[in-house]
Tab-separated table of C-alpha atoms in Angstrom:
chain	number	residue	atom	x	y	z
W	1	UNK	CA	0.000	0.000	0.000
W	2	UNK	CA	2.535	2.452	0.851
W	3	UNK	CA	4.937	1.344	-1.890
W	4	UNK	CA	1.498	2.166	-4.289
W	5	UNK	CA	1.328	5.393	-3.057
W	6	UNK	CA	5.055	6.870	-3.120
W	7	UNK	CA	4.834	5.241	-6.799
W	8	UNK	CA	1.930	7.596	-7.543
W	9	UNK	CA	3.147	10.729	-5.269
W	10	UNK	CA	6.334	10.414	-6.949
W	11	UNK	CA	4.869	10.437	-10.896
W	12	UNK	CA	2.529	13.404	-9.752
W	13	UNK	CA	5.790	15.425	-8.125
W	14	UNK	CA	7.699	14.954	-11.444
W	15	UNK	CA	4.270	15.789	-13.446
W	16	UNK	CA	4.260	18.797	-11.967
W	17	UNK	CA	7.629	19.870	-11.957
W	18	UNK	CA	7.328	19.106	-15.526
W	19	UNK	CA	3.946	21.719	-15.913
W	20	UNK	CA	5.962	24.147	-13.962
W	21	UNK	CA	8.795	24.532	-16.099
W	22	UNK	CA	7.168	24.597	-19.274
W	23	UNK	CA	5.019	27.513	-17.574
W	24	UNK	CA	8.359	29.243	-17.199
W	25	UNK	CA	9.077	28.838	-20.837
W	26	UNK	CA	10.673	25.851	-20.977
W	27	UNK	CA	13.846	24.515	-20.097
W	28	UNK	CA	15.251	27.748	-21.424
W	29	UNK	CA	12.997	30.031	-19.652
W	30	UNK	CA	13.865	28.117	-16.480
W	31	UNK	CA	17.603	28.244	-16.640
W	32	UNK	CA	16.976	31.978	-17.233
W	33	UNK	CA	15.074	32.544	-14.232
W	34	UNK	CA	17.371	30.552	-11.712
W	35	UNK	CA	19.956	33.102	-12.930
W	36	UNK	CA	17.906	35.943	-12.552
W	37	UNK	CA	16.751	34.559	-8.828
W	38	UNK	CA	18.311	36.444	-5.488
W	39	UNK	CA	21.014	34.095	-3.712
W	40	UNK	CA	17.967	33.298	-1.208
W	41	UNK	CA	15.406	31.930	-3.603
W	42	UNK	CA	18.179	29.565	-5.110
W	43	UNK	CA	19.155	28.655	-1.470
W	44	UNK	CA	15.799	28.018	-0.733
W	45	UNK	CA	14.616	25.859	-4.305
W	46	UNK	CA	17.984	24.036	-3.241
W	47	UNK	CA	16.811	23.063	-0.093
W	48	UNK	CA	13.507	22.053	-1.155
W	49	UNK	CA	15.061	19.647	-3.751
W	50	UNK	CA	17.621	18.454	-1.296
W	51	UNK	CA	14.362	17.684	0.911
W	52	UNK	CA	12.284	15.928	-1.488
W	53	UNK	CA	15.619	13.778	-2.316
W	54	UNK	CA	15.529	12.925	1.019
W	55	UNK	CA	12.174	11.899	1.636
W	56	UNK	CA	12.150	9.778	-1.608
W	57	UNK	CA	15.397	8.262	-1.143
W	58	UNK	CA	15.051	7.812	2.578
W	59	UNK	CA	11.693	8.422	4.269
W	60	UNK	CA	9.613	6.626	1.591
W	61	UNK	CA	11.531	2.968	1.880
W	62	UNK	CA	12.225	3.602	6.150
W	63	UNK	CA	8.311	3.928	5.847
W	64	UNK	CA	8.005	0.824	4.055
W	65	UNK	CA	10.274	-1.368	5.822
W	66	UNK	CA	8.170	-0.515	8.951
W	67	UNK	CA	5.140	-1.298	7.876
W	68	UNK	CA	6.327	-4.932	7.030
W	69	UNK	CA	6.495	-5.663	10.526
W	70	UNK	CA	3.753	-8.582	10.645
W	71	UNK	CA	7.023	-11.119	11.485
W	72	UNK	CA	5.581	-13.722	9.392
W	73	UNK	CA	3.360	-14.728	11.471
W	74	UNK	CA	-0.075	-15.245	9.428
W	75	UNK	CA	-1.204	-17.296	7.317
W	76	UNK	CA	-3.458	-17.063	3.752
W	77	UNK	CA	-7.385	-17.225	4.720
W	78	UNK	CA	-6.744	-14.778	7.869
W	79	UNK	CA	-5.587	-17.427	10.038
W	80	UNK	CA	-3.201	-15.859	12.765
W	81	UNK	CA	-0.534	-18.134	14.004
W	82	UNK	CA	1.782	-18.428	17.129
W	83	UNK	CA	5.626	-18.794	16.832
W	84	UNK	CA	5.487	-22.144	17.197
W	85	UNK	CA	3.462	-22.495	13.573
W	86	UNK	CA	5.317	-20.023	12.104
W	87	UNK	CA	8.114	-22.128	12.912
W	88	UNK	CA	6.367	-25.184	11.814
W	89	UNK	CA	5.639	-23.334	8.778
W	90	UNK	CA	9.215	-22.573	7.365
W	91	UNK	CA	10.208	-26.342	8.729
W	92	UNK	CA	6.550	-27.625	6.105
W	93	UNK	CA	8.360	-25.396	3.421
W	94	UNK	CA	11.649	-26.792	3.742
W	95	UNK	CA	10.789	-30.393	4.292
W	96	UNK	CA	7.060	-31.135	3.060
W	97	UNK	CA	5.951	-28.456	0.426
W	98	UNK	CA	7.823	-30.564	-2.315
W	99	UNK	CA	5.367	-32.920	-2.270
W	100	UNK	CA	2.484	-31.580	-0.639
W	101	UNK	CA	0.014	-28.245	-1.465
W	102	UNK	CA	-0.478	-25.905	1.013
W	103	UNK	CA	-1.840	-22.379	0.238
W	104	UNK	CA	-1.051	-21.530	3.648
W	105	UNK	CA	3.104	-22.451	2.989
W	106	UNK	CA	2.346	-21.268	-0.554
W	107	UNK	CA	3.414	-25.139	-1.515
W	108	UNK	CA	2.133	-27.251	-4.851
W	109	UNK	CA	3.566	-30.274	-4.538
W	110	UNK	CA	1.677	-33.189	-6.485
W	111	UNK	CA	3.508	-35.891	-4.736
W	112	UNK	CA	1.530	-36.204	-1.456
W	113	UNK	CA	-2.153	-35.226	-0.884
W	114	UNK	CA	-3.107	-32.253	-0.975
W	115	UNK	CA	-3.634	-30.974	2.520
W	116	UNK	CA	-5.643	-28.335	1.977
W	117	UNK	CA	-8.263	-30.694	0.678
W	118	UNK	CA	-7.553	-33.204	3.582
W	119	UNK	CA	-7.414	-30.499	6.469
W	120	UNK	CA	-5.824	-33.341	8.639
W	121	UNK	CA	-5.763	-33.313	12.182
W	122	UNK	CA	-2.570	-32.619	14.253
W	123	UNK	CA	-2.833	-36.208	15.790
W	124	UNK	CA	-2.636	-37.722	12.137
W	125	UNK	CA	-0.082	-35.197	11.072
W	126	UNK	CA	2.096	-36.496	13.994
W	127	UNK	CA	1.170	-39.977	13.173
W	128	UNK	CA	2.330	-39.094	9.821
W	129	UNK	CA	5.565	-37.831	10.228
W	130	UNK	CA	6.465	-40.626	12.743
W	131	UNK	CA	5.550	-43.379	10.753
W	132	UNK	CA	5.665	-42.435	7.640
W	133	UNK	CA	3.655	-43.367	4.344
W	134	UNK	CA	3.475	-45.440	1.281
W	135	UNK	CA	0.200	-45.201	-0.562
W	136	UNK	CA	-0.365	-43.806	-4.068
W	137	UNK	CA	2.506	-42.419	-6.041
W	138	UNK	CA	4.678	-41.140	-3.625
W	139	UNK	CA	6.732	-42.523	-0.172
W	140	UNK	CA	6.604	-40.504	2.643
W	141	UNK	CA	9.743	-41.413	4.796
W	142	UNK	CA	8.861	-41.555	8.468
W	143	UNK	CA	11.111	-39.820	11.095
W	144	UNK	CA	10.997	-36.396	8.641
W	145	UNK	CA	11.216	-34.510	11.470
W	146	UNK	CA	11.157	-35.281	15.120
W	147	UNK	CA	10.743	-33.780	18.582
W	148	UNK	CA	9.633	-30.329	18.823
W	149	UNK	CA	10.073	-29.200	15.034
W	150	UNK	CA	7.540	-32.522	14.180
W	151	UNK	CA	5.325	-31.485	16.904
W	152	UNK	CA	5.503	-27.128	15.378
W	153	UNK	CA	4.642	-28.556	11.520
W	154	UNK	CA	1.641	-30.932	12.771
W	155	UNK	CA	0.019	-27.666	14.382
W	156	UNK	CA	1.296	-25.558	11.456
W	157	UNK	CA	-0.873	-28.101	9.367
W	158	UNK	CA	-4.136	-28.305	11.836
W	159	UNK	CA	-4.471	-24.288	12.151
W	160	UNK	CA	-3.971	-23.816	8.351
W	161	UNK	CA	-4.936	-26.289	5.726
W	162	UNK	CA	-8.188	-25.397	3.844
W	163	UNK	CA	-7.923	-21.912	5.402
């Protein structure tokens, strides 16, 4: 959103430089003038260039980068997730979304089933990952992931598939 609008404030600054200096003549006309200004109007349209270089080079990406502060930590369909699934999602990414579609990890694998369509519990998720699977077209290797990073992607799953 903010990126949108410093792409439009910053085509309507240039169109109206542009309008202002044909309005002094031209480029001509405008060199003329800034000769024919006191010391303080060129210190001042100076300044006021210096300013808007600043804000455009500076303020308008610092404004940007802080409004991309949601630390990753939602999903697609609104769902809002804790660390732990957040965690569990990067760990689905890295280790599941090859072979299985999530919208939620933004995943299309064609491999596994798609989980979105499934919307498996966390129990079976766990089962899954412990024990593996070896139905259909794919193998699912068991012990994927173990402890606390099985236990993150199974909630990951539960809180965000079909979502």
């Amino acid at each position: 959103m903010i990126a949108a609008a410093a792409f439009v404030i910053g085509f309507l600054v240039i169109g109206l430089t542009v309008a202002l200096v044909a309005m002094r003549g031209g480029p001509r006309g405008a060199r003329e003038a800034m000769h024919t200004q006191s010391a303080r109007g060129r210190t001042s349209a100076a300044g006021i260039i210096a300013a808007v270089a600043v804000v455009f080079g500076i303020g308008i990406p610092a404004a940007v980068l802080a409004s991309n502060t949601d630390n990753n930590r939602s999903a697609q369909g609104g769902v809002h997730l804790t660390a732990a699934q957040a965690t569990g999602r990067q760990l689905f990414a890295a280790n599941c979304g090859t072979c299985h579609t999530l919208a939620a990890a933004q995943t299309t694998g064609r491999v596994g089933p798609n989980l979105d369509d499934l919307r498996p519990p966390a129990a079976l998720v766990l089962n899954a990952i412990a024990t593996g699977r070896a139905r259909g077209r794919g193998q699912m290797p068991a012990q994927l992931l173990v402890g606390q990073d099985a236990r993150d992607v199974a909630s990951f799953i539960a809180a965000a598939a079909g979502h």
